[in-house]
CSV table of C-alpha atoms in Angstrom, one decimal:
chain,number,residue,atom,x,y,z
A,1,UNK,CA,145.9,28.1,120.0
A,2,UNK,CA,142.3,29.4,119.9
A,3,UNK,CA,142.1,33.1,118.7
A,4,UNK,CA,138.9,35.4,119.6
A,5,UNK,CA,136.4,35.2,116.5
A,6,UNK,CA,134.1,37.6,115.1
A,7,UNK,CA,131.6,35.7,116.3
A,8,UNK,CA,132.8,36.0,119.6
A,9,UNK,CA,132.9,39.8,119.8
A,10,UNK,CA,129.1,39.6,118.1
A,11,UNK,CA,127.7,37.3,120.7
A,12,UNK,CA,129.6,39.0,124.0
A,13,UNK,CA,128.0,42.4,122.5
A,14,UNK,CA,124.6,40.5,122.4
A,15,UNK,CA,125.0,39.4,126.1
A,16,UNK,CA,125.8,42.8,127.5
A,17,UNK,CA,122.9,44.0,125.8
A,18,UNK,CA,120.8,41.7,127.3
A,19,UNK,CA,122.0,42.3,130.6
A,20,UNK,CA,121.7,45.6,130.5
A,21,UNK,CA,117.8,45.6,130.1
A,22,UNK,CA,117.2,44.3,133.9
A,23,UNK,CA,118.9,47.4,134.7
A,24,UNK,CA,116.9,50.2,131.6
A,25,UNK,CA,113.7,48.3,133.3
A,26,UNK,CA,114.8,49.2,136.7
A,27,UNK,CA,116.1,52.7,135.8
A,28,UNK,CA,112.9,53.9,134.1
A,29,UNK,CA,110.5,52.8,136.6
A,30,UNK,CA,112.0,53.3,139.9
A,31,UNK,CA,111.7,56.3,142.2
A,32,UNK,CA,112.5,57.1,146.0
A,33,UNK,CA,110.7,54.2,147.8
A,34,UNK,CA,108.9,54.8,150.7
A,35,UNK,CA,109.4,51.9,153.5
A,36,UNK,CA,112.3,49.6,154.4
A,37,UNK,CA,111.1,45.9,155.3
A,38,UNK,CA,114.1,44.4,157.3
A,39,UNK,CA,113.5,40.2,157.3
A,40,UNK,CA,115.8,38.2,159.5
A,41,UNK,CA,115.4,35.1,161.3
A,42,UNK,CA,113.3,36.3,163.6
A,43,UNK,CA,110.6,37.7,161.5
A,44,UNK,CA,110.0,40.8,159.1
A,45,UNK,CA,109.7,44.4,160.4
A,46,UNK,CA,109.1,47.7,158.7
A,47,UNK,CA,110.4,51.0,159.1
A,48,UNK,CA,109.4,54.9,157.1
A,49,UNK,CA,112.6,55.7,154.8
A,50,UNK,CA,111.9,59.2,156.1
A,51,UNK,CA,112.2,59.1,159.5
A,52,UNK,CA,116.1,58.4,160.5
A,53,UNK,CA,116.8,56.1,163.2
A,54,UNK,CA,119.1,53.9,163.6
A,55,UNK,CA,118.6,49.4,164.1
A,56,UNK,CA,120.5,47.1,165.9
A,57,UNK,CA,119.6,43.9,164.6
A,58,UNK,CA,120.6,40.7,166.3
A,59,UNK,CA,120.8,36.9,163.9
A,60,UNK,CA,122.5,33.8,165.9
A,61,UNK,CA,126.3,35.2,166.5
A,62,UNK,CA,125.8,38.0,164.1
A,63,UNK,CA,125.3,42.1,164.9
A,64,UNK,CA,124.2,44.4,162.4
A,65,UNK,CA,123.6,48.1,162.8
A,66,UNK,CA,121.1,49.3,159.8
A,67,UNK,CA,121.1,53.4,159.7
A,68,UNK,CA,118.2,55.1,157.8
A,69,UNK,CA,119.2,58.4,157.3
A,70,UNK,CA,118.1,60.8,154.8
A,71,UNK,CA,115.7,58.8,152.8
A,72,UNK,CA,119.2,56.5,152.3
A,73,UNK,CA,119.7,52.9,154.6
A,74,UNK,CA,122.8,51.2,155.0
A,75,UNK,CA,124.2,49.0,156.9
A,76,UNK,CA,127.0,50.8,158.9
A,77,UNK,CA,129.0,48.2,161.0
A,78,UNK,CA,128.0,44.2,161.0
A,79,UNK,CA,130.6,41.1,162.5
A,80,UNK,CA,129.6,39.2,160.0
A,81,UNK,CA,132.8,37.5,158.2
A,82,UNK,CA,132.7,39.0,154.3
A,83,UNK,CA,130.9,42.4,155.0
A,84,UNK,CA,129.5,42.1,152.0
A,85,UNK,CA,126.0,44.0,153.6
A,86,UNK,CA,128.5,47.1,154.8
A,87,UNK,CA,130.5,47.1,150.9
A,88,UNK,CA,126.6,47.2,149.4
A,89,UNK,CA,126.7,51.1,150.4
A,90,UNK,CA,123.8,53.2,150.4
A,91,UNK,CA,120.6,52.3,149.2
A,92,UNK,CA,117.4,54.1,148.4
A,93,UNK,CA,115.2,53.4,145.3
A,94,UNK,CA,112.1,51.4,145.1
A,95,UNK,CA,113.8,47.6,144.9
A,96,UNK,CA,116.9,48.0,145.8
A,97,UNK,CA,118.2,45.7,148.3
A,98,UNK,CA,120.8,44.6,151.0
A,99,UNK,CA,121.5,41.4,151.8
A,100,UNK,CA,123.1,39.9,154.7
A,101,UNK,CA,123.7,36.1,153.8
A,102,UNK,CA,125.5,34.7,156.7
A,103,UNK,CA,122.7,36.5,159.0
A,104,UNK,CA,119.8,35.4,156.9
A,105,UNK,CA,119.2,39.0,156.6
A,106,UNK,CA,117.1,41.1,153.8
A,107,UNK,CA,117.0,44.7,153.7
A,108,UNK,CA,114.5,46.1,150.9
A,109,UNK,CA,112.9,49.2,150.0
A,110,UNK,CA,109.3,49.0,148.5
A,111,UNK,CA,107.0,52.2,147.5
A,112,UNK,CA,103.6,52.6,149.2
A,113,UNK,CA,101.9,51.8,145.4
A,114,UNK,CA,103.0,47.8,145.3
A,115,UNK,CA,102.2,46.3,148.6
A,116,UNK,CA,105.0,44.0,149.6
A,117,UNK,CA,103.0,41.2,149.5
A,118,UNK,CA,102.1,41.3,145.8
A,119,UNK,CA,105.9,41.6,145.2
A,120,UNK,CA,106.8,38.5,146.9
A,121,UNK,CA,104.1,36.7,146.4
B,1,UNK,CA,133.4,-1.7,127.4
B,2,UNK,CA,137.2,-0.1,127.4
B,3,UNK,CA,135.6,3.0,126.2
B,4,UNK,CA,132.9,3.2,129.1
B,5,UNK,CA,136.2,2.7,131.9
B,6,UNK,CA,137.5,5.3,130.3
B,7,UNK,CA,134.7,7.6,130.0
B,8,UNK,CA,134.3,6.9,133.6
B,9,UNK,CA,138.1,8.0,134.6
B,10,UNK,CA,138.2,11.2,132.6
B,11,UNK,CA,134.9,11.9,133.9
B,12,UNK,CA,136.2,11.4,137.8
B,13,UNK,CA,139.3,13.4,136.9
B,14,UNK,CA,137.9,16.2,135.3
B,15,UNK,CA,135.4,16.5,138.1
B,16,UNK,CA,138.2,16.3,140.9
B,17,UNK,CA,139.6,19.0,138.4
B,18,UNK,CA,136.5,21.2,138.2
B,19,UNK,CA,136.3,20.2,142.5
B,20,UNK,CA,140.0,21.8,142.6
B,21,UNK,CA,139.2,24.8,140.3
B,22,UNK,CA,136.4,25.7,143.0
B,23,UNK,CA,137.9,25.2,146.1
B,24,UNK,CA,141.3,27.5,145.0
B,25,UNK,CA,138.4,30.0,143.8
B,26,UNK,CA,136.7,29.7,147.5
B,27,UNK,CA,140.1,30.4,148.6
B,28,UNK,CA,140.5,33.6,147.2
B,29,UNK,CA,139.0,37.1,148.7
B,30,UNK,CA,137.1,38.3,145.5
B,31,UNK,CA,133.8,39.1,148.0
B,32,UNK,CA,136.4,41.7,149.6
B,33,UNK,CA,137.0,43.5,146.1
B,34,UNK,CA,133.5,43.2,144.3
B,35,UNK,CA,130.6,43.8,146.8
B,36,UNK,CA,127.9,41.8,144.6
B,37,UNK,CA,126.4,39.2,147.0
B,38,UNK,CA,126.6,36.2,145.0
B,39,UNK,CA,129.9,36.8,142.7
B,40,UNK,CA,131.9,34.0,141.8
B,41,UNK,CA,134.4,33.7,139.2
B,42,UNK,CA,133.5,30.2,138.1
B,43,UNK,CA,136.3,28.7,137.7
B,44,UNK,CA,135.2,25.0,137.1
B,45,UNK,CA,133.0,26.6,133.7
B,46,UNK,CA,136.5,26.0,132.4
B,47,UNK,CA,136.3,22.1,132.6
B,48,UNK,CA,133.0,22.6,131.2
B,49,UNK,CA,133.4,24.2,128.3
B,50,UNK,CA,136.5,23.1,127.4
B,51,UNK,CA,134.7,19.2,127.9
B,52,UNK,CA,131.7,20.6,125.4
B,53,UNK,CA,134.3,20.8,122.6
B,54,UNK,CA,135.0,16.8,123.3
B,55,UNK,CA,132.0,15.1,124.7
B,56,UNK,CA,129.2,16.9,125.4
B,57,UNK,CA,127.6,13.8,127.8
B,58,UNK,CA,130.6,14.1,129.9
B,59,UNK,CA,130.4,17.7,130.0
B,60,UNK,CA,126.9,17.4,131.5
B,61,UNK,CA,127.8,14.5,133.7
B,62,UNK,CA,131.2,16.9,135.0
B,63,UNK,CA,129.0,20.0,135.8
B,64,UNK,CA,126.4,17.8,137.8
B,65,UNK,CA,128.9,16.1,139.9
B,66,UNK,CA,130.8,18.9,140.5
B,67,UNK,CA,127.8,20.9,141.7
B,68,UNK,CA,126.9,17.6,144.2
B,69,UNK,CA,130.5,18.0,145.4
B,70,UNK,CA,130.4,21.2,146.2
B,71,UNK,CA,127.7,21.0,148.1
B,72,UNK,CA,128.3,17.8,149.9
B,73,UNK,CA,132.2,19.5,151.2
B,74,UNK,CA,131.6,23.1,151.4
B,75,UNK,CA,127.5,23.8,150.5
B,76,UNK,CA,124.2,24.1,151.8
B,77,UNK,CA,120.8,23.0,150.7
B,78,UNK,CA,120.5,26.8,149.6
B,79,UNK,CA,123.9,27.0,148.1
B,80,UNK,CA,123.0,23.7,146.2
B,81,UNK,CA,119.5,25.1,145.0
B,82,UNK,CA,121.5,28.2,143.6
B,83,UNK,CA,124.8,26.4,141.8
B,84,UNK,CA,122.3,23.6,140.8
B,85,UNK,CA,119.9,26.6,138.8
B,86,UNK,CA,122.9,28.1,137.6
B,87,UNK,CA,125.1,25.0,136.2
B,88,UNK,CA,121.9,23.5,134.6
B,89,UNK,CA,121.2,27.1,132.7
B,90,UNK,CA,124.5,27.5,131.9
B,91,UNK,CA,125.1,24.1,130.6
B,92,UNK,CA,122.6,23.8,128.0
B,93,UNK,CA,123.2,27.9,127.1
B,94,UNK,CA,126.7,26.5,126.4
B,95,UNK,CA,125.4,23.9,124.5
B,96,UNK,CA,122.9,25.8,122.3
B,97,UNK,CA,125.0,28.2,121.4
B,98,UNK,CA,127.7,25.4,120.7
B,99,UNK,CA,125.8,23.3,118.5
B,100,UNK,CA,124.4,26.2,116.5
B,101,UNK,CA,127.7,28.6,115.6
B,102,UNK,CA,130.0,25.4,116.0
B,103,UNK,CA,133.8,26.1,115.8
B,104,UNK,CA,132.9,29.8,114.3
B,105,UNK,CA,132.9,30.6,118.5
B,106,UNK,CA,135.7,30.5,120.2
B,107,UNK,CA,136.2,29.5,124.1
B,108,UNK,CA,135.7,33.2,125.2
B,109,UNK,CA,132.2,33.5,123.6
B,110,UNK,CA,131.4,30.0,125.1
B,111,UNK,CA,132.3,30.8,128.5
B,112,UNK,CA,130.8,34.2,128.5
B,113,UNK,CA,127.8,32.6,127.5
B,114,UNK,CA,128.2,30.2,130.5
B,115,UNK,CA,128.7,32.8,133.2
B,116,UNK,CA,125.9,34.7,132.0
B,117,UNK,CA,123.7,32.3,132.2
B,118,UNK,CA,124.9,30.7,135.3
B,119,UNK,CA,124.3,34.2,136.7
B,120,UNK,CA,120.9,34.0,135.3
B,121,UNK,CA,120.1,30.7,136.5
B,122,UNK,CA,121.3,31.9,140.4
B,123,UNK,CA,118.7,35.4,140.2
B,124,UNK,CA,115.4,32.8,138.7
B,125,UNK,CA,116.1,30.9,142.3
B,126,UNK,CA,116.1,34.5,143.9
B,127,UNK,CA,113.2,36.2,142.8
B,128,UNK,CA,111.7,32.7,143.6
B,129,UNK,CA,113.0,32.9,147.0
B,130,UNK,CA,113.4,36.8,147.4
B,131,UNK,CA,110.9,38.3,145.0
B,132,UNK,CA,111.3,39.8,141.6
B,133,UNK,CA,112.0,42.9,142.5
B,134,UNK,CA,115.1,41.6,144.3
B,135,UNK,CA,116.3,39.8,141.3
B,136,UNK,CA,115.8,42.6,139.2
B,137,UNK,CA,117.8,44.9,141.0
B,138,UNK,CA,120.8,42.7,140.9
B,139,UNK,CA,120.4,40.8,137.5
B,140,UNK,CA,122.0,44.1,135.8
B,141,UNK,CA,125.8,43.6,137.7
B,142,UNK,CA,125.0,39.8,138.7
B,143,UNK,CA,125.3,39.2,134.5
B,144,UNK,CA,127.8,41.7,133.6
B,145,UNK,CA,130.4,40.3,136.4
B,146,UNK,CA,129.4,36.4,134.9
B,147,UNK,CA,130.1,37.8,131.0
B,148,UNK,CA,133.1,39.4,132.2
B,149,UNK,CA,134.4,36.4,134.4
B,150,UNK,CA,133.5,34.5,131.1
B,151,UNK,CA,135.5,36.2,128.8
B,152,UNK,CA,138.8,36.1,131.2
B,153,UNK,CA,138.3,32.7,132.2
B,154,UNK,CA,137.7,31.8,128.2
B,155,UNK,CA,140.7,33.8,127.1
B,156,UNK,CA,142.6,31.1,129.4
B,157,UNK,CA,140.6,28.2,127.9
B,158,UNK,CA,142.0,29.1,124.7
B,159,UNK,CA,145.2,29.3,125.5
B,160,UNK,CA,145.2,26.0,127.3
B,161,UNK,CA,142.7,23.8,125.2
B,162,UNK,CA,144.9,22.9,122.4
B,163,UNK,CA,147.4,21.6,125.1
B,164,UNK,CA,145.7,19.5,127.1
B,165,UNK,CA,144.1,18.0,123.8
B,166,UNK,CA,147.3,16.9,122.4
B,167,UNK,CA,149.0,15.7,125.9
B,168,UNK,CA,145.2,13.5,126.4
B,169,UNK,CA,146.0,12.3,122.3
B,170,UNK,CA,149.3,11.8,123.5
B,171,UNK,CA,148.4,9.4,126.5
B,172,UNK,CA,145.7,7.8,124.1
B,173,UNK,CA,148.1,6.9,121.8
């Protein structure tokens, strides 16, 4: 039987370290972002992260209800079948995301400095 | 000749293995648990790595057809484009890190090596598809769940490796 190594514990350290970065990267240059783009199916929309309101958004069999609400957005209730969207939680920092897979949905926040365009190319 | 029939059996088995490992790990609610969009526990890297320590052709050949069966039963093209990334990374991470520290790494390194990079393979197709912004904001949890899954899934590799090495020398014999 195969026993965990030194080498092991060395090169799972060096992993997690890796990882992390993505994450010091994301931490050190994010703030509040400013907009919420919402793309479905049927096209891309934008919305004020200041202003609440709430979206019904409609992709083949699936409803989702987006809430923006102080400066936060989530998605609150969706039919979709793994709820992974309504488990996401609260989002509100300049790149962070929601997504919606079986709805083809994208919920992202972007800050008025980098158009979303230059972001996605 | 005899070889190449058999490298061509073990290969079909160990895929329909890996094809099992996957469709037991589709079975089971982790998406319920761990709200990452994308997390898998990656069951089939098991197959993989344990193949790498054997033949590292049919290792290659396993992850490949594994990834077309996947997508052929239960995929779609965008499923494919993601497991494809991610198996391809992951393979020749595996193998890198393989060849260079040899036997001094045991399964758990390996396969945390493998879901890592598998990970990492999966967030390249999304900030292609997504943006880079979107990739970045998941790579953080998207790589620690694939070391983690690595280490567990490794841990059982090592228990089992040894095993199915002497039952295989066993049968060969």
């Amino acid at each position: 039987m195969k026993k965990l190594t030194v080498t092991d514990i060395i090169v799972i350290v060096l992993l997690f370290a890796l990882s992390s970065l993505p994450a010091l990267h994301f931490l050190l240059s994010s703030q509040g972002g400013e907009y919420v783009i919402i793309t479905s199916p049927d096209g891309e929309s934008s919305y004020a992260l200041n202003e609440d309101r709430s979206i019904e958004l409609q992709s083949g069999e699936w409803l989702l209800s987006v809430e923006i609400k102080d400066s936060k957005v989530k998605v609150s209730k969706s039919n979709c079948p793994d709820r992974v969207c309504v488990h996401t939680g609260s989002i509100s920092k300049d790149g962070s995301a929601i997504v919606c897979l079986p709805a083809q949905v994208t919920i992202e926040i972007y800050s008025g400095e980098e158009g979303h365009d230059a972001i996605s190319g | 000749m005899r070889s190449r029939v058999r490298f061509l059996l073990f290969t079909s088995a160990y895929a329909l293995f890996a094809l099992a490992l996957s469709y037991i790990e589709a079975l089971l609610p982790v998406s319920a648990l761990i709200p990452i969009p994308g997390f898998k526990l990656g069951m089939a890297n098991i197959v993989i790595a344990h193949l790498l320590y054997t033949d590292k052709l049919q290792a290659f050949t396993v992850s490949l057809l594994k990834v077309a069966l996947t997508a052929l039963l239960f995929g779609t093209p965008t499923t494919f484009v993601y497991s494809f990334a991610g198996a391809v990374l992951s393979y020749f991470a595996m193998l890198a890190v393989f060849v260079s520290l040899g036997n001094k790494i045991s399964g758990a390194g390996l396969c945390a090596v493998g879901g890592m990079f598998h990970n990492a393979g999966q967030l390249i197709v999304t900030s292609a598809m997504l943006g880079v912004n979107t990739a970045l904001a998941y790579a953080t949890p998207m790589l620690f769940s694939g070391i983690i899954c690595g280490i567990a899934l490794g841990a059982v590799l090592n228990l089992i490796s040894e095993r199915i090495r002497a039952t295989l020398a066993h049968i060969y014999s």
